[in-house]
Short mmCIF file of N, CA and C in Angstrom, two decimals:
data_model
loop_
_atom_site.label_atom_id
_atom_site.label_comp_id
_atom_site.label_asym_id
_atom_site.label_seq_id
_atom_site.Cartn_x
_atom_site.Cartn_y
_atom_site.Cartn_z
N MET A 686 0.82 -1.20 0.00
CA MET A 686 0.00 0.00 0.00
C MET A 686 0.86 1.26 0.00
N TYR A 687 1.96 1.23 0.74
CA TYR A 687 2.82 2.41 0.78
C TYR A 687 3.36 2.73 -0.60
N ARG A 688 3.67 1.70 -1.38
CA ARG A 688 4.20 1.92 -2.72
C ARG A 688 3.18 2.64 -3.59
N ILE A 689 1.91 2.31 -3.42
CA ILE A 689 0.85 2.98 -4.18
C ILE A 689 0.65 4.40 -3.69
N ILE A 690 0.67 4.58 -2.38
CA ILE A 690 0.43 5.91 -1.81
C ILE A 690 1.55 6.88 -2.18
N LEU A 691 2.79 6.40 -2.15
CA LEU A 691 3.93 7.29 -2.38
C LEU A 691 4.19 7.58 -3.86
N ASP A 692 3.54 6.88 -4.77
CA ASP A 692 3.65 7.13 -6.21
C ASP A 692 5.06 6.93 -6.73
N PRO A 693 5.19 6.70 -8.05
CA PRO A 693 6.52 6.63 -8.67
C PRO A 693 7.20 7.99 -8.63
N ILE A 694 8.52 7.97 -8.69
CA ILE A 694 9.29 9.23 -8.70
C ILE A 694 10.07 9.32 -10.00
N TYR A 695 10.41 10.54 -10.35
CA TYR A 695 11.18 10.76 -11.57
C TYR A 695 12.67 10.74 -11.21
N ASP A 696 13.42 9.89 -11.87
CA ASP A 696 14.84 9.75 -11.63
C ASP A 696 15.59 10.60 -12.66
N ASN A 697 16.19 11.70 -12.21
CA ASN A 697 16.90 12.61 -13.12
C ASN A 697 18.12 11.96 -13.75
N GLY A 698 18.80 11.09 -13.02
CA GLY A 698 20.01 10.45 -13.54
C GLY A 698 19.73 9.57 -14.74
N LYS A 699 18.65 8.82 -14.67
CA LYS A 699 18.30 7.91 -15.77
C LYS A 699 17.22 8.50 -16.67
N GLU A 700 16.68 9.63 -16.29
CA GLU A 700 15.64 10.34 -17.03
C GLU A 700 14.43 9.44 -17.33
N ASN A 701 13.94 8.78 -16.29
CA ASN A 701 12.70 8.01 -16.42
C ASN A 701 12.03 7.89 -15.05
N TRP A 702 10.82 7.39 -15.05
CA TRP A 702 10.06 7.18 -13.83
C TRP A 702 10.39 5.81 -13.26
N ARG A 703 10.44 5.74 -11.93
CA ARG A 703 10.67 4.44 -11.28
C ARG A 703 9.88 4.39 -9.98
N ILE A 704 9.63 3.16 -9.52
CA ILE A 704 8.95 2.99 -8.24
C ILE A 704 10.00 2.97 -7.13
N LEU A 705 9.59 3.29 -5.95
CA LEU A 705 10.51 3.32 -4.81
C LEU A 705 10.89 1.90 -4.39
N THR A 706 12.13 1.74 -3.92
CA THR A 706 12.56 0.45 -3.40
C THR A 706 12.05 0.29 -1.97
N ASN A 707 12.15 -0.91 -1.45
CA ASN A 707 11.69 -1.18 -0.09
C ASN A 707 12.47 -0.34 0.93
N LYS A 708 13.77 -0.18 0.73
CA LYS A 708 14.58 0.61 1.66
C LYS A 708 14.14 2.06 1.65
N GLU A 709 13.84 2.59 0.48
CA GLU A 709 13.39 3.98 0.37
C GLU A 709 12.03 4.18 1.04
N ILE A 710 11.15 3.21 0.87
CA ILE A 710 9.82 3.28 1.50
C ILE A 710 9.96 3.22 3.02
N ASN A 711 10.78 2.30 3.52
CA ASN A 711 10.98 2.18 4.97
C ASN A 711 11.61 3.44 5.56
N ALA A 712 12.48 4.11 4.80
CA ALA A 712 13.09 5.34 5.29
C ALA A 712 12.07 6.46 5.40
N VAL A 713 11.10 6.48 4.48
CA VAL A 713 10.08 7.52 4.50
C VAL A 713 9.03 7.24 5.57
N VAL A 714 8.56 6.01 5.63
CA VAL A 714 7.45 5.64 6.52
C VAL A 714 7.92 5.49 7.96
N LYS A 715 9.11 4.95 8.17
CA LYS A 715 9.71 4.75 9.49
C LYS A 715 8.89 3.84 10.39
N ASN A 716 8.25 2.83 9.79
CA ASN A 716 7.58 1.80 10.58
C ASN A 716 8.59 0.74 10.97
N PRO A 717 8.41 0.11 12.11
CA PRO A 717 9.34 -0.96 12.48
C PRO A 717 9.17 -2.16 11.55
N THR A 718 10.26 -2.83 11.26
CA THR A 718 10.19 -4.01 10.42
C THR A 718 9.66 -5.18 11.23
N ILE A 719 9.31 -6.26 10.54
CA ILE A 719 8.76 -7.43 11.24
C ILE A 719 9.81 -8.03 12.17
N THR A 720 11.09 -7.96 11.80
CA THR A 720 12.13 -8.51 12.68
C THR A 720 12.25 -7.68 13.96
N ASP A 721 12.08 -6.36 13.86
CA ASP A 721 12.10 -5.52 15.06
C ASP A 721 10.95 -5.89 15.99
N ILE A 722 9.78 -6.11 15.42
CA ILE A 722 8.59 -6.46 16.22
C ILE A 722 8.80 -7.80 16.90
N VAL A 723 9.34 -8.78 16.17
CA VAL A 723 9.58 -10.11 16.76
C VAL A 723 10.60 -10.02 17.88
N ARG A 724 11.67 -9.25 17.67
CA ARG A 724 12.70 -9.13 18.71
C ARG A 724 12.16 -8.45 19.96
N LEU A 725 11.37 -7.41 19.80
CA LEU A 725 10.80 -6.73 20.97
C LEU A 725 9.82 -7.63 21.70
N ASN A 726 9.00 -8.38 20.96
CA ASN A 726 8.06 -9.30 21.61
C ASN A 726 8.79 -10.43 22.32
N ARG A 727 9.90 -10.88 21.74
CA ARG A 727 10.70 -11.93 22.39
C ARG A 727 11.27 -11.42 23.71
N LEU A 728 11.77 -10.18 23.71
CA LEU A 728 12.30 -9.60 24.94
C LEU A 728 11.19 -9.34 25.96
N CYS A 729 10.02 -8.96 25.48
CA CYS A 729 8.89 -8.74 26.38
C CYS A 729 8.52 -10.05 27.08
N TRP A 730 8.48 -11.15 26.32
CA TRP A 730 8.16 -12.45 26.92
C TRP A 730 9.26 -12.90 27.87
N PHE A 731 10.52 -12.62 27.54
CA PHE A 731 11.62 -12.98 28.43
C PHE A 731 11.49 -12.27 29.77
N GLY A 732 11.15 -10.99 29.74
CA GLY A 732 10.95 -10.25 30.98
C GLY A 732 9.82 -10.83 31.80
N HIS A 733 8.75 -11.24 31.10
CA HIS A 733 7.62 -11.85 31.80
C HIS A 733 8.06 -13.16 32.45
N GLU A 734 8.83 -13.97 31.74
CA GLU A 734 9.30 -15.24 32.30
C GLU A 734 10.24 -15.04 33.48
N GLN A 735 11.07 -14.00 33.42
CA GLN A 735 12.01 -13.76 34.51
C GLN A 735 11.31 -13.41 35.81
N ARG A 736 10.14 -12.80 35.70
CA ARG A 736 9.41 -12.41 36.90
C ARG A 736 8.55 -13.54 37.46
N MET A 737 8.47 -14.67 36.76
CA MET A 737 7.73 -15.83 37.26
C MET A 737 8.53 -16.46 38.40
N GLU A 738 7.83 -17.00 39.37
CA GLU A 738 8.52 -17.62 40.50
C GLU A 738 9.07 -18.98 40.12
N ASN A 739 8.26 -20.01 40.18
CA ASN A 739 8.72 -21.36 39.86
C ASN A 739 7.67 -22.05 39.01
N ARG A 740 7.24 -21.38 37.97
CA ARG A 740 6.18 -21.94 37.13
C ARG A 740 6.76 -22.70 35.95
N ILE A 741 5.93 -23.43 35.26
CA ILE A 741 6.38 -24.34 34.20
C ILE A 741 7.14 -23.63 33.08
N PRO A 742 6.67 -22.49 32.53
CA PRO A 742 7.44 -21.87 31.44
C PRO A 742 8.86 -21.49 31.83
N LYS A 743 9.05 -21.02 33.06
CA LYS A 743 10.40 -20.65 33.50
C LYS A 743 11.26 -21.89 33.68
N ARG A 744 10.67 -22.96 34.20
CA ARG A 744 11.44 -24.20 34.35
C ARG A 744 11.82 -24.76 32.99
N LEU A 745 10.92 -24.66 32.01
CA LEU A 745 11.23 -25.14 30.66
C LEU A 745 12.33 -24.32 30.00
N LEU A 746 12.38 -23.03 30.29
CA LEU A 746 13.40 -22.16 29.71
C LEU A 746 14.80 -22.61 30.11
N TYR A 747 14.97 -23.01 31.35
CA TYR A 747 16.28 -23.38 31.85
C TYR A 747 16.50 -24.90 31.94
N MET A 748 15.60 -25.68 31.36
CA MET A 748 15.71 -27.13 31.42
C MET A 748 16.79 -27.61 30.46
N ASN A 749 17.57 -28.56 30.90
CA ASN A 749 18.59 -29.18 30.06
C ASN A 749 18.07 -30.55 29.67
N LEU A 750 17.88 -30.78 28.37
CA LEU A 750 17.30 -32.04 27.91
C LEU A 750 18.31 -33.17 27.89
N GLY A 751 19.59 -32.86 27.86
CA GLY A 751 20.62 -33.90 27.91
C GLY A 751 20.79 -34.65 26.61
N THR A 752 20.33 -34.10 25.51
CA THR A 752 20.49 -34.76 24.23
C THR A 752 21.69 -34.18 23.51
N THR A 753 22.19 -34.90 22.53
CA THR A 753 23.31 -34.41 21.74
C THR A 753 22.78 -33.75 20.48
N ARG A 754 23.54 -32.80 19.99
CA ARG A 754 23.15 -32.10 18.77
C ARG A 754 23.76 -32.79 17.56
N LEU A 755 23.20 -32.50 16.40
CA LEU A 755 23.72 -33.04 15.17
C LEU A 755 25.05 -32.38 14.82
N ARG A 756 25.76 -32.98 13.92
CA ARG A 756 27.04 -32.42 13.48
C ARG A 756 26.81 -31.13 12.70
N GLY A 757 27.87 -30.35 12.61
CA GLY A 757 27.79 -29.11 11.86
C GLY A 757 27.60 -27.91 12.78
N ARG A 758 27.26 -26.80 12.17
CA ARG A 758 27.07 -25.59 12.96
C ARG A 758 25.81 -25.72 13.81
N PRO A 759 25.91 -25.44 15.11
CA PRO A 759 24.72 -25.56 15.95
C PRO A 759 23.69 -24.49 15.62
N ARG A 760 22.44 -24.88 15.66
CA ARG A 760 21.36 -23.94 15.41
C ARG A 760 21.19 -23.04 16.62
N ASN A 761 20.76 -21.82 16.37
CA ASN A 761 20.54 -20.89 17.47
C ASN A 761 19.33 -21.33 18.28
N ARG A 762 19.47 -21.26 19.57
CA ARG A 762 18.37 -21.53 20.47
C ARG A 762 17.65 -20.22 20.76
N TRP A 763 16.48 -20.32 21.34
CA TRP A 763 15.70 -19.14 21.70
C TRP A 763 16.49 -18.28 22.67
N GLN A 764 17.17 -18.93 23.61
CA GLN A 764 17.96 -18.20 24.60
C GLN A 764 19.11 -17.43 23.96
N ASP A 765 19.72 -18.00 22.92
CA ASP A 765 20.81 -17.31 22.23
C ASP A 765 20.32 -16.03 21.58
N GLU A 766 19.15 -16.08 20.96
CA GLU A 766 18.58 -14.90 20.32
C GLU A 766 18.21 -13.84 21.36
N VAL A 767 17.64 -14.27 22.47
CA VAL A 767 17.27 -13.34 23.53
C VAL A 767 18.51 -12.70 24.13
N ARG A 768 19.55 -13.48 24.32
CA ARG A 768 20.80 -12.95 24.88
C ARG A 768 21.38 -11.87 23.97
N GLU A 769 21.36 -12.12 22.65
CA GLU A 769 21.89 -11.13 21.71
C GLU A 769 21.04 -9.87 21.70
N ASP A 770 19.71 -10.03 21.66
CA ASP A 770 18.81 -8.86 21.65
C ASP A 770 18.92 -8.08 22.95
N GLY A 771 19.01 -8.78 24.07
CA GLY A 771 19.13 -8.11 25.37
C GLY A 771 20.42 -7.33 25.49
N ARG A 772 21.50 -7.88 24.95
CA ARG A 772 22.78 -7.17 24.98
C ARG A 772 22.71 -5.90 24.14
N ILE A 773 22.00 -5.95 23.01
CA ILE A 773 21.86 -4.76 22.16
C ILE A 773 21.05 -3.69 22.88
N VAL A 774 19.96 -4.10 23.50
CA VAL A 774 19.05 -3.13 24.13
C VAL A 774 19.58 -2.62 25.46
N GLY A 775 20.01 -3.53 26.33
CA GLY A 775 20.31 -3.13 27.70
C GLY A 775 21.76 -3.04 28.08
N GLY A 776 22.65 -3.49 27.23
CA GLY A 776 24.07 -3.46 27.59
C GLY A 776 24.36 -4.42 28.72
N GLU A 777 25.22 -4.02 29.63
CA GLU A 777 25.58 -4.86 30.77
C GLU A 777 24.45 -4.88 31.80
N GLY A 778 24.21 -6.02 32.39
CA GLY A 778 23.21 -6.12 33.45
C GLY A 778 21.77 -6.08 32.96
N TRP A 779 21.53 -6.45 31.71
CA TRP A 779 20.17 -6.37 31.19
C TRP A 779 19.27 -7.44 31.80
N GLN A 780 19.83 -8.58 32.23
CA GLN A 780 19.01 -9.63 32.82
C GLN A 780 18.47 -9.23 34.19
N GLU A 781 19.25 -8.44 34.95
CA GLU A 781 18.76 -7.98 36.24
C GLU A 781 17.64 -6.96 36.06
N LYS A 782 17.72 -6.17 34.98
CA LYS A 782 16.66 -5.20 34.71
C LYS A 782 15.34 -5.89 34.37
N ALA A 783 15.42 -7.10 33.82
CA ALA A 783 14.20 -7.82 33.44
C ALA A 783 13.39 -8.23 34.66
N ARG A 784 14.01 -8.33 35.81
CA ARG A 784 13.28 -8.74 37.01
C ARG A 784 12.48 -7.60 37.63
N ASN A 785 12.78 -6.36 37.23
CA ASN A 785 12.04 -5.19 37.71
C ASN A 785 11.13 -4.72 36.57
N ARG A 786 9.82 -4.87 36.74
CA ARG A 786 8.88 -4.62 35.66
C ARG A 786 8.94 -3.20 35.12
N GLU A 787 8.96 -2.21 36.00
CA GLU A 787 8.95 -0.81 35.56
C GLU A 787 10.22 -0.48 34.78
N GLU A 788 11.35 -0.93 35.28
CA GLU A 788 12.62 -0.65 34.61
C GLU A 788 12.70 -1.37 33.26
N TRP A 789 12.19 -2.61 33.20
CA TRP A 789 12.21 -3.39 31.97
C TRP A 789 11.29 -2.77 30.92
N GLU A 790 10.11 -2.33 31.33
CA GLU A 790 9.19 -1.69 30.38
C GLU A 790 9.77 -0.38 29.87
N LYS A 791 10.46 0.35 30.72
CA LYS A 791 11.09 1.60 30.30
C LYS A 791 12.19 1.31 29.27
N LEU A 792 12.96 0.26 29.50
CA LEU A 792 14.02 -0.12 28.58
C LEU A 792 13.45 -0.54 27.22
N LEU A 793 12.39 -1.35 27.23
CA LEU A 793 11.78 -1.78 25.97
C LEU A 793 11.11 -0.61 25.24
N ARG A 794 10.50 0.29 25.99
CA ARG A 794 9.88 1.46 25.36
C ARG A 794 10.94 2.33 24.69
N MET A 795 12.08 2.49 25.35
CA MET A 795 13.17 3.26 24.77
C MET A 795 13.71 2.57 23.51
N ALA A 796 13.83 1.24 23.54
CA ALA A 796 14.31 0.50 22.37
C ALA A 796 13.32 0.61 21.22
N ARG A 797 12.03 0.58 21.54
CA ARG A 797 11.00 0.69 20.50
C ARG A 797 11.00 2.08 19.88
N ASN A 798 11.11 3.11 20.68
CA ASN A 798 11.07 4.47 20.17
C ASN A 798 12.32 4.84 19.38
N ARG A 799 13.46 4.37 19.82
CA ARG A 799 14.72 4.72 19.15
C ARG A 799 15.11 3.70 18.09
N ARG A 800 14.34 2.64 17.96
CA ARG A 800 14.60 1.58 16.98
C ARG A 800 16.01 1.02 17.15
N ILE A 801 16.36 0.70 18.38
CA ILE A 801 17.69 0.20 18.70
C ILE A 801 17.94 -1.17 18.07
N LEU A 802 16.92 -2.01 18.02
CA LEU A 802 17.11 -3.36 17.52
C LEU A 802 17.20 -3.43 16.01
N HIS A 803 16.98 -2.31 15.33
CA HIS A 803 17.03 -2.33 13.88
C HIS A 803 18.47 -2.54 13.43
N MET A 804 18.71 -3.66 12.79
CA MET A 804 20.04 -3.95 12.27
C MET A 804 19.91 -4.17 10.77
N PRO A 805 20.56 -3.36 9.94
CA PRO A 805 20.42 -3.52 8.49
C PRO A 805 20.95 -4.86 8.01
N VAL A 806 20.25 -5.45 7.06
CA VAL A 806 20.64 -6.74 6.49
C VAL A 806 21.24 -6.47 5.12
N ASP A 807 22.56 -6.47 5.04
CA ASP A 807 23.25 -6.25 3.76
C ASP A 807 24.27 -7.32 3.50
#
């Protein structure tokens, strides 16, 4: 829809009309990408799990299944992705901030507003 709303533009260098690329549309619209939304929701759920006492989801998060992995490069686990996103958003001590609801929500709100998790894919 954004491509239709923003209309084609005239390119002086090539002297013809062209449609905007996805990067150009995202720069104009400034909506978060789907990966940003997934990362923020993942961090939101992690904070919720950290504040649980001894319930099943928290026990499953830290459960060791004791199985061996297949050969080759290991696949990323959910915890690995959360650890990377948390390091980007909160720096040092981000896991302790997750246990305090007000501080964690403030951190996520700041990441959402400043688009901290946005990492270009090139």
